[in-house]
Amino acid sequence: MDVIKNVAISSSVTTWNVNINHYCVGDIITDDSPSDQFLASLPGIEECALVNALECNDCENDVCDISVNCSATDPECNENTPSGTIMVTVSNANVTCGFSGTGVTYILCDSQGQPIGSPGVTEQEQYTFTGLSAGSYTVKVEDAAGCKDECSVNLLDASLPDCSATNDGPLTCIETGAKASVILDGSSTTQGVTYQWTESSSIPIDTVGVYTLMVTAPNGCISTCETTVGLDNTVPVCTADNDGPLCCDKTTVNLIGGADGVASYSWSGPDNFSAVTQNTTTTVAGEYTLTVTAS
């Protein structure tokens, strides 16, 4: 795409970096035929491109019109990885140009055409904008010749949901059998997600192993996390003693249980004796059994 710009050149401008024979110098119009095209660096108007010389009508009163042919920079906007990144690539850009300086300027605009942040300026024909949220963007490109073009892209939300998986285990000795179970707990701070546990068709579960939670966000992006259900079958150390024996002058003895700090104690003995404290007393001779359960 060629963009035609008509530029009026003041007669006071006497130094043009042009190579033609038909232009105004002061108030004089030369009659030589101009070249078809030339590369112009024109002070004061910040243009540098192939231009066509038109007829100079009046050198004294704001004289020569020329048309500036801007070759399109042909920018391409592409959504890039990682998420929230736009890479812009241009072709046919005038990266350097006499009086106008050097570099290509990239301006990121929102869906309303308003600039976002500061423009990017580089002598490369590629520029990347990062850290963007989902939405519609337009990138306006201007090269050193003043030639402009733009491209647009719609960024999708490709952010991954966060994922957390825990359980209230481990399974323990007291939880063996049909009632053995722990609860798997999954969570995410991302709104609107769905959850799917693998390695198990039912929750709570009663088997040790690694369980995987799959979290799916509304944008279709998926994250996974794991939790391991373990088994604590450590047997507590148990000791039982007494300060007997019973005799005529000692009618009660103390039963003394070991394994301090366990979850529960259970004594059993003759005549349906029972107690649930670590230490207890008895008045009946016989064999007593202490059962301790770990935490």
C-alpha positions as YAML, in Angstrom:
chain: A
units: angstrom
residues:
- id: 1
  name: MET
  ca: [0.00, 0.00, 0.00]
- id: 2
  name: ASP
  ca: [1.39, 3.40, -1.03]
- id: 3
  name: VAL
  ca: [0.47, 6.43, 1.04]
- id: 4
  name: ILE
  ca: [0.65, 9.72, -0.84]
- id: 5
  name: LYS
  ca: [1.54, 12.82, 1.18]
- id: 6
  name: ASN
  ca: [1.55, 16.30, -0.38]
- id: 7
  name: VAL
  ca: [4.22, 18.46, 1.22]
- id: 8
  name: ALA
  ca: [4.52, 22.21, 0.67]
- id: 9
  name: ILE
  ca: [8.14, 23.41, 0.66]
- id: 10
  name: SER
  ca: [8.87, 27.00, 1.68]
- id: 11
  name: SER
  ca: [10.96, 29.12, -0.68]
- id: 12
  name: SER
  ca: [13.24, 29.95, 2.25]
- id: 13
  name: VAL
  ca: [14.52, 26.38, 2.24]
- id: 14
  name: THR
  ca: [17.58, 26.37, 0.02]
- id: 15
  name: THR
  ca: [19.29, 23.15, 1.12]
- id: 16
  name: TRP
  ca: [17.48, 20.00, 0.17]
- id: 17
  name: ASN
  ca: [19.18, 16.66, 0.01]
- id: 18
  name: VAL
  ca: [17.65, 15.91, -3.37]
- id: 19
  name: ASN
  ca: [18.94, 15.03, -6.78]
- id: 20
  name: ILE
  ca: [16.62, 16.72, -9.26]
- id: 21
  name: ASN
  ca: [16.86, 19.62, -11.67]
- id: 22
  name: HIS
  ca: [13.39, 21.05, -11.26]
- id: 23
  name: TYR
  ca: [12.97, 22.80, -7.94]
- id: 24
  name: CYS
  ca: [13.01, 26.24, -6.38]
- id: 25
  name: VAL
  ca: [16.19, 27.85, -5.11]
- id: 26
  name: GLY
  ca: [15.21, 31.04, -3.39]
- id: 27
  name: ASP
  ca: [12.66, 32.63, -5.72]
- id: 28
  name: ILE
  ca: [14.00, 31.07, -8.93]
- id: 29
  name: ILE
  ca: [12.26, 28.21, -10.72]
- id: 30
  name: THR
  ca: [14.51, 26.07, -12.84]
- id: 31
  name: ASP
  ca: [13.03, 24.70, -16.04]
- id: 32
  name: ASP
  ca: [14.96, 21.47, -16.27]
- id: 33
  name: SER
  ca: [12.87, 18.31, -16.19]
- id: 34
  name: PRO
  ca: [12.98, 16.53, -12.83]
- id: 35
  name: SER
  ca: [14.00, 12.97, -12.27]
- id: 36
  name: ASP
  ca: [11.08, 10.61, -11.97]
- id: 37
  name: GLN
  ca: [11.87, 9.79, -8.35]
- id: 38
  name: PHE
  ca: [14.48, 10.70, -5.80]
- id: 39
  name: LEU
  ca: [15.31, 10.06, -2.15]
- id: 40
  name: ALA
  ca: [14.65, 13.20, -0.16]
- id: 41
  name: SER
  ca: [15.61, 14.20, 3.36]
- id: 42
  name: LEU
  ca: [13.67, 17.40, 3.84]
- id: 43
  name: PRO
  ca: [14.48, 19.56, 6.90]
- id: 44
  name: GLY
  ca: [11.52, 20.66, 8.96]
- id: 45
  name: ILE
  ca: [9.00, 18.12, 7.73]
- id: 46
  name: GLU
  ca: [10.65, 14.95, 8.99]
- id: 47
  name: GLU
  ca: [10.15, 12.97, 5.80]
- id: 48
  name: CYS
  ca: [12.50, 10.64, 4.05]
- id: 49
  name: ALA
  ca: [11.22, 8.50, 1.23]
- id: 50
  name: LEU
  ca: [10.99, 8.15, -2.50]
- id: 51
  name: VAL
  ca: [9.27, 11.28, -3.74]
- id: 52
  name: ASN
  ca: [7.91, 12.52, -7.05]
- id: 53
  name: ALA
  ca: [8.73, 16.11, -7.97]
- id: 54
  name: LEU
  ca: [5.72, 18.08, -9.17]
- id: 55
  name: GLU
  ca: [5.69, 21.36, -10.99]
- id: 56
  name: CYS
  ca: [7.00, 24.37, -9.04]
- id: 57
  name: ASN
  ca: [4.44, 27.08, -9.59]
- id: 58
  name: ASP
  ca: [5.54, 29.99, -7.42]
- id: 59
  name: CYS
  ca: [8.93, 30.04, -5.75]
- id: 60
  name: GLU
  ca: [8.27, 33.28, -3.92]
- id: 61
  name: ASN
  ca: [5.00, 32.30, -2.26]
- id: 62
  name: ASP
  ca: [5.31, 28.84, -0.75]
- id: 63
  name: VAL
  ca: [6.17, 27.17, -3.94]
- id: 64
  name: CYS
  ca: [6.86, 23.54, -4.63]
- id: 65
  name: ASP
  ca: [4.53, 20.66, -3.92]
- id: 66
  name: ILE
  ca: [5.99, 17.19, -3.95]
- id: 67
  name: SER
  ca: [4.27, 13.91, -3.32]
- id: 68
  name: VAL
  ca: [5.88, 11.51, -0.85]
- id: 69
  name: ASN
  ca: [5.33, 7.85, -1.61]
- id: 70
  name: CYS
  ca: [5.44, 5.79, 1.60]
- id: 71
  name: SER
  ca: [5.90, 2.12, 1.03]
- id: 72
  name: ALA
  ca: [3.81, 0.28, 3.60]
- id: 73
  name: THR
  ca: [5.72, -1.09, 6.56]
- id: 74
  name: ASP
  ca: [3.34, -4.07, 6.40]
- id: 75
  name: PRO
  ca: [3.37, -4.87, 10.14]
- id: 76
  name: GLU
  ca: [2.14, -8.23, 11.37]
- id: 77
  name: CYS
  ca: [0.83, -8.61, 14.93]
- id: 78
  name: ASN
  ca: [1.03, -12.11, 16.37]
- id: 79
  name: GLU
  ca: [0.01, -13.44, 19.74]
- id: 80
  name: ASN
  ca: [3.13, -15.08, 21.09]
- id: 81
  name: THR
  ca: [4.29, -17.21, 23.97]
- id: 82
  name: PRO
  ca: [4.41, -16.75, 26.87]
- id: 83
  name: SER
  ca: [0.81, -15.74, 27.40]
- id: 84
  name: GLY
  ca: [0.10, -12.02, 27.17]
- id: 85
  name: THR
  ca: [2.76, -11.30, 24.55]
- id: 86
  name: ILE
  ca: [2.43, -9.56, 21.16]
- id: 87
  name: MET
  ca: [5.30, -9.77, 18.66]
- id: 88
  name: VAL
  ca: [5.21, -7.21, 15.84]
- id: 89
  name: THR
  ca: [7.23, -7.76, 12.67]
- id: 90
  name: VAL
  ca: [7.55, -5.17, 9.90]
- id: 91
  name: SER
  ca: [8.86, -5.31, 6.35]
- id: 92
  name: ASN
  ca: [9.83, -2.57, 3.88]
- id: 93
  name: ALA
  ca: [10.47, -0.17, 6.76]
- id: 94
  name: ASN
  ca: [12.89, 2.76, 6.42]
- id: 95
  name: VAL
  ca: [15.00, 2.11, 9.50]
- id: 96
  name: THR
  ca: [17.41, 5.00, 8.80]
- id: 97
  name: CYS
  ca: [16.78, 8.33, 7.13]
- id: 98
  name: GLY
  ca: [18.93, 11.46, 6.89]
- id: 99
  name: PHE
  ca: [17.49, 14.39, 8.83]
- id: 100
  name: SER
  ca: [14.75, 12.30, 10.45]
- id: 101
  name: GLY
  ca: [17.03, 10.07, 12.49]
- id: 102
  name: THR
  ca: [16.88, 6.32, 12.83]
- id: 103
  name: GLY
  ca: [14.64, 3.64, 14.22]
- id: 104
  name: VAL
  ca: [11.13, 2.28, 13.94]
- id: 105
  name: THR
  ca: [8.55, 3.38, 16.53]
- id: 106
  name: TYR
  ca: [6.00, 0.88, 17.84]
- id: 107
  name: ILE
  ca: [2.98, 2.27, 19.72]
- id: 108
  name: LEU
  ca: [0.66, -0.14, 21.55]
- id: 109
  name: CYS
  ca: [-2.97, 1.01, 21.71]
- id: 110
  name: ASP
  ca: [-6.04, -0.38, 23.46]
- id: 111
  name: SER
  ca: [-9.35, -1.24, 21.80]
- id: 112
  name: GLN
  ca: [-10.29, 2.46, 21.89]
- id: 113
  name: GLY
  ca: [-7.12, 3.49, 20.08]
- id: 114
  name: GLN
  ca: [-5.53, 5.03, 23.18]
- id: 115
  name: PRO
  ca: [-1.77, 4.50, 23.62]
- id: 116
  name: ILE
  ca: [-0.66, 2.16, 26.40]
- id: 117
  name: GLY
  ca: [2.64, 2.98, 28.07]
- id: 118
  name: SER
  ca: [5.63, 4.43, 26.26]
- id: 119
  name: PRO
  ca: [6.36, 3.71, 22.58]
- id: 120
  name: GLY
  ca: [9.06, 1.23, 21.73]
- id: 121
  name: VAL
  ca: [11.82, 2.47, 19.43]
- id: 122
  name: THR
  ca: [14.32, 0.12, 17.86]
- id: 123
  name: GLU
  ca: [16.42, -0.23, 14.73]
- id: 124
  name: GLN
  ca: [15.16, -3.79, 14.43]
- id: 125
  name: GLU
  ca: [12.19, -4.77, 12.30]
- id: 126
  name: GLN
  ca: [10.67, -6.62, 15.23]
- id: 127
  name: TYR
  ca: [9.37, -5.57, 18.64]
- id: 128
  name: THR
  ca: [7.67, -7.48, 21.46]
- id: 129
  name: PHE
  ca: [5.14, -6.22, 24.01]
- id: 130
  name: THR
  ca: [4.83, -8.38, 27.13]
- id: 131
  name: GLY
  ca: [2.74, -8.65, 30.28]
- id: 132
  name: LEU
  ca: [-0.58, -7.93, 28.56]
- id: 133
  name: SER
  ca: [-4.00, -9.04, 29.70]
- id: 134
  name: ALA
  ca: [-6.61, -10.52, 27.40]
- id: 135
  name: GLY
  ca: [-8.28, -8.09, 24.99]
- id: 136
  name: SER
  ca: [-8.04, -6.34, 21.63]
- id: 137
  name: TYR
  ca: [-4.93, -4.34, 20.78]
- id: 138
  name: THR
  ca: [-3.67, -2.26, 17.86]
- id: 139
  name: VAL
  ca: [0.01, -1.59, 17.21]
- id: 140
  name: LYS
  ca: [0.80, 1.57, 15.26]
- id: 141
  name: VAL
  ca: [4.14, 1.54, 13.47]
- id: 142
  name: GLU
  ca: [6.04, 4.55, 12.12]
- id: 143
  name: ASP
  ca: [9.42, 4.25, 10.46]
- id: 144
  name: ALA
  ca: [12.18, 6.83, 10.20]
- id: 145
  name: ALA
  ca: [10.66, 8.16, 6.97]
- id: 146
  name: GLY
  ca: [7.39, 8.99, 8.69]
- id: 147
  name: CYS
  ca: [5.59, 6.17, 6.92]
- id: 148
  name: LYS
  ca: [2.86, 4.71, 9.11]
- id: 149
  name: ASP
  ca: [0.83, 1.54, 9.25]
- id: 150
  name: GLU
  ca: [-0.85, -0.55, 11.90]
- id: 151
  name: CYS
  ca: [-2.00, -4.07, 12.75]
- id: 152
  name: SER
  ca: [-4.40, -5.50, 15.29]
- id: 153
  name: VAL
  ca: [-4.59, -8.66, 17.36]
- id: 154
  name: ASN
  ca: [-7.04, -10.14, 19.85]
- id: 155
  name: LEU
  ca: [-5.22, -11.64, 22.83]
- id: 156
  name: LEU
  ca: [-6.98, -14.56, 24.43]
- id: 157
  name: ASP
  ca: [-6.70, -15.29, 28.12]
- id: 158
  name: ALA
  ca: [-4.18, -18.12, 28.15]
- id: 159
  name: SER
  ca: [-3.31, -17.88, 31.83]
- id: 160
  name: LEU
  ca: [-3.17, -21.12, 33.79]
- id: 161
  name: PRO
  ca: [-5.32, -21.60, 36.89]
- id: 162
  name: ASP
  ca: [-3.50, -22.21, 40.15]
- id: 163
  name: CYS
  ca: [-3.97, -25.62, 41.75]
- id: 164
  name: SER
  ca: [-3.62, -26.94, 45.30]
- id: 165
  name: ALA
  ca: [-4.18, -30.53, 46.48]
- id: 166
  name: THR
  ca: [-3.98, -31.79, 50.07]
- id: 167
  name: ASN
  ca: [-5.39, -34.59, 52.23]
- id: 168
  name: ASP
  ca: [-6.11, -35.09, 55.93]
- id: 169
  name: GLY
  ca: [-4.14, -38.36, 56.12]
- id: 170
  name: PRO
  ca: [-2.18, -40.39, 56.61]
- id: 171
  name: LEU
  ca: [-4.10, -43.60, 56.91]
- id: 172
  name: THR
  ca: [-3.28, -45.24, 60.23]
- id: 173
  name: CYS
  ca: [-3.58, -48.60, 61.96]
- id: 174
  name: ILE
  ca: [-6.86, -47.63, 63.61]
- id: 175
  name: GLU
  ca: [-8.30, -46.86, 60.18]
- id: 176
  name: THR
  ca: [-7.74, -50.24, 58.59]
- id: 177
  name: GLY
  ca: [-10.65, -52.14, 57.10]
- id: 178
  name: ALA
  ca: [-13.88, -50.90, 55.56]
- id: 179
  name: LYS
  ca: [-13.80, -47.58, 57.43]
- id: 180
  name: ALA
  ca: [-10.28, -46.61, 56.40]
- id: 181
  name: SER
  ca: [-10.50, -43.23, 54.69]
- id: 182
  name: VAL
  ca: [-8.94, -39.83, 54.22]
- id: 183
  name: ILE
  ca: [-10.43, -36.74, 52.61]
- id: 184
  name: LEU
  ca: [-8.81, -35.28, 49.48]
- id: 185
  name: ASP
  ca: [-9.08, -31.50, 49.36]
- id: 186
  name: GLY
  ca: [-8.58, -29.50, 46.15]
- id: 187
  name: SER
  ca: [-8.68, -25.73, 45.72]
- id: 188
  name: SER
  ca: [-7.88, -22.89, 43.32]
- id: 189
  name: THR
  ca: [-8.05, -19.10, 43.61]
- id: 190
  name: THR
  ca: [-9.02, -18.87, 39.92]
- id: 191
  name: GLN
  ca: [-12.72, -18.14, 39.56]
- id: 192
  name: GLY
  ca: [-15.06, -20.52, 37.75]
- id: 193
  name: VAL
  ca: [-12.78, -23.56, 37.59]
- id: 194
  name: THR
  ca: [-13.88, -27.20, 37.55]
- id: 195
  name: TYR
  ca: [-12.14, -30.05, 39.38]
- id: 196
  name: GLN
  ca: [-11.42, -33.64, 38.43]
- id: 197
  name: TRP
  ca: [-9.51, -36.13, 40.59]
- id: 198
  name: THR
  ca: [-7.66, -38.97, 38.90]
- id: 199
  name: GLU
  ca: [-6.53, -42.29, 40.34]
- id: 200
  name: SER
  ca: [-9.78, -42.52, 42.31]
- id: 201
  name: SER
  ca: [-13.44, -42.89, 41.42]
- id: 202
  name: SER
  ca: [-14.63, -42.03, 44.93]
- id: 203
  name: ILE
  ca: [-13.73, -39.56, 47.66]
- id: 204
  name: PRO
  ca: [-12.98, -40.16, 50.53]
- id: 205
  name: ILE
  ca: [-10.44, -42.83, 49.64]
- id: 206
  name: ASP
  ca: [-8.92, -45.71, 51.58]
- id: 207
  name: THR
  ca: [-5.76, -46.53, 49.63]
- id: 208
  name: VAL
  ca: [-2.29, -45.10, 49.91]
- id: 209
  name: GLY
  ca: [-0.83, -43.54, 46.78]
- id: 210
  name: VAL
  ca: [-0.48, -40.37, 44.71]
- id: 211
  name: TYR
  ca: [-3.68, -38.61, 43.70]
- id: 212
  name: THR
  ca: [-3.76, -36.00, 40.92]
- id: 213
  name: LEU
  ca: [-6.16, -33.08, 40.74]
- id: 214
  name: MET
  ca: [-6.91, -31.51, 37.34]
- id: 215
  name: VAL
  ca: [-8.20, -27.92, 37.44]
- id: 216
  name: THR
  ca: [-9.81, -26.49, 34.29]
- id: 217
  name: ALA
  ca: [-10.30, -22.73, 33.97]
- id: 218
  name: PRO
  ca: [-13.14, -21.09, 32.00]
- id: 219
  name: ASN
  ca: [-10.62, -20.29, 29.22]
- id: 220
  name: GLY
  ca: [-9.94, -24.02, 28.79]
- id: 221
  name: CYS
  ca: [-6.44, -23.91, 30.27]
- id: 222
  name: ILE
  ca: [-5.61, -26.81, 32.58]
- id: 223
  name: SER
  ca: [-3.31, -27.15, 35.58]
- id: 224
  name: THR
  ca: [-2.58, -30.27, 37.63]
- id: 225
  name: CYS
  ca: [-1.25, -30.84, 41.13]
- id: 226
  name: GLU
  ca: [-0.71, -33.88, 43.33]
- id: 227
  name: THR
  ca: [-1.13, -35.03, 46.90]
- id: 228
  name: THR
  ca: [0.28, -38.22, 48.42]
- id: 229
  name: VAL
  ca: [-1.77, -40.32, 50.83]
- id: 230
  name: GLY
  ca: [0.55, -42.18, 53.17]
- id: 231
  name: LEU
  ca: [0.21, -44.86, 55.84]
- id: 232
  name: ASP
  ca: [1.41, -44.46, 59.40]
- id: 233
  name: ASN
  ca: [1.53, -47.97, 60.87]
- id: 234
  name: THR
  ca: [4.24, -47.34, 63.43]
- id: 235
  name: VAL
  ca: [3.59, -49.49, 66.52]
- id: 236
  name: PRO
  ca: [3.95, -47.56, 69.81]
- id: 237
  name: VAL
  ca: [6.19, -48.96, 72.56]
- id: 238
  name: CYS
  ca: [4.06, -50.37, 75.38]
- id: 239
  name: THR
  ca: [5.09, -51.35, 78.95]
- id: 240
  name: ALA
  ca: [2.93, -52.53, 81.85]
- id: 241
  name: ASP
  ca: [3.99, -52.90, 85.50]
- id: 242
  name: ASN
  ca: [2.57, -52.94, 89.05]
- id: 243
  name: ASP
  ca: [3.77, -52.33, 92.60]
- id: 244
  name: GLY
  ca: [2.34, -55.60, 93.98]
- id: 245
  name: PRO
  ca: [1.98, -58.24, 95.12]
- id: 246
  name: LEU
  ca: [-1.29, -58.15, 97.03]
- id: 247
  name: CYS
  ca: [-0.97, -59.38, 100.62]
- id: 248
  name: CYS
  ca: [-2.63, -59.12, 104.02]
- id: 249
  name: ASP
  ca: [-1.36, -55.63, 104.64]
- id: 250
  name: LYS
  ca: [-1.54, -54.52, 100.92]
- id: 251
  name: THR
  ca: [-5.00, -54.96, 99.49]
- id: 252
  name: THR
  ca: [-4.59, -52.58, 96.52]
- id: 253
  name: VAL
  ca: [-1.85, -52.43, 93.89]
- id: 254
  name: ASN
  ca: [-1.11, -49.80, 91.24]
- id: 255
  name: LEU
  ca: [-1.11, -50.79, 87.57]
- id: 256
  name: ILE
  ca: [1.46, -48.61, 85.77]
- id: 257
  name: GLY
  ca: [1.30, -48.13, 81.99]
- id: 258
  name: GLY
  ca: [4.19, -47.01, 79.79]
- id: 259
  name: ALA
  ca: [4.27, -45.27, 76.36]
- id: 260
  name: ASP
  ca: [3.70, -41.68, 77.44]
- id: 261
  name: GLY
  ca: [1.85, -39.39, 75.00]
- id: 262
  name: VAL
  ca: [-0.13, -41.98, 73.06]
- id: 263
  name: ALA
  ca: [-3.72, -41.35, 72.03]
- id: 264
  name: SER
  ca: [-5.46, -43.87, 74.32]
- id: 265
  name: TYR
  ca: [-4.96, -46.57, 76.94]
- id: 266
  name: SER
  ca: [-7.10, -49.61, 77.63]
- id: 267
  name: TRP
  ca: [-6.62, -52.01, 80.60]
- id: 268
  name: SER
  ca: [-8.35, -55.39, 80.83]
- id: 269
  name: GLY
  ca: [-8.17, -58.11, 83.50]
- id: 270
  name: PRO
  ca: [-9.95, -60.60, 85.78]
- id: 271
  name: ASP
  ca: [-13.61, -60.19, 86.72]
- id: 272
  name: ASN
  ca: [-14.21, -58.02, 83.60]
- id: 273
  name: PHE
  ca: [-11.78, -55.41, 84.88]
- id: 274
  name: SER
  ca: [-11.31, -52.41, 82.57]
- id: 275
  name: ALA
  ca: [-9.79, -48.94, 82.70]
- id: 276
  name: VAL
  ca: [-8.95, -46.28, 80.11]
- id: 277
  name: THR
  ca: [-6.28, -44.31, 81.95]
- id: 278
  name: GLN
  ca: [-2.53, -44.70, 81.69]
- id: 279
  name: ASN
  ca: [-2.32, -45.76, 85.37]
- id: 280
  name: THR
  ca: [-5.02, -47.40, 87.50]
- id: 281
  name: THR
  ca: [-5.49, -49.64, 90.59]
- id: 282
  name: THR
  ca: [-6.86, -53.11, 91.31]
- id: 283
  name: THR
  ca: [-7.66, -55.32, 94.30]
- id: 284
  name: VAL
  ca: [-7.82, -58.61, 92.41]
- id: 285
  name: ALA
  ca: [-4.86, -60.79, 91.64]
- id: 286
  name: GLY
  ca: [-4.41, -62.00, 88.08]
- id: 287
  name: GLU
  ca: [-3.07, -61.12, 84.62]
- id: 288
  name: TYR
  ca: [-3.76, -57.63, 83.30]
- id: 289
  name: THR
  ca: [-3.29, -56.45, 79.71]
- id: 290
  name: LEU
  ca: [-2.61, -52.89, 78.58]
- id: 291
  name: THR
  ca: [-3.40, -51.84, 74.99]
- id: 292
  name: VAL
  ca: [-2.09, -48.47, 73.77]
- id: 293
  name: THR
  ca: [-3.09, -46.72, 70.57]
- id: 294
  name: ALA
  ca: [-0.75, -44.24, 68.88]
- id: 295
  name: SER
  ca: [-1.88, -40.77, 67.86]
...
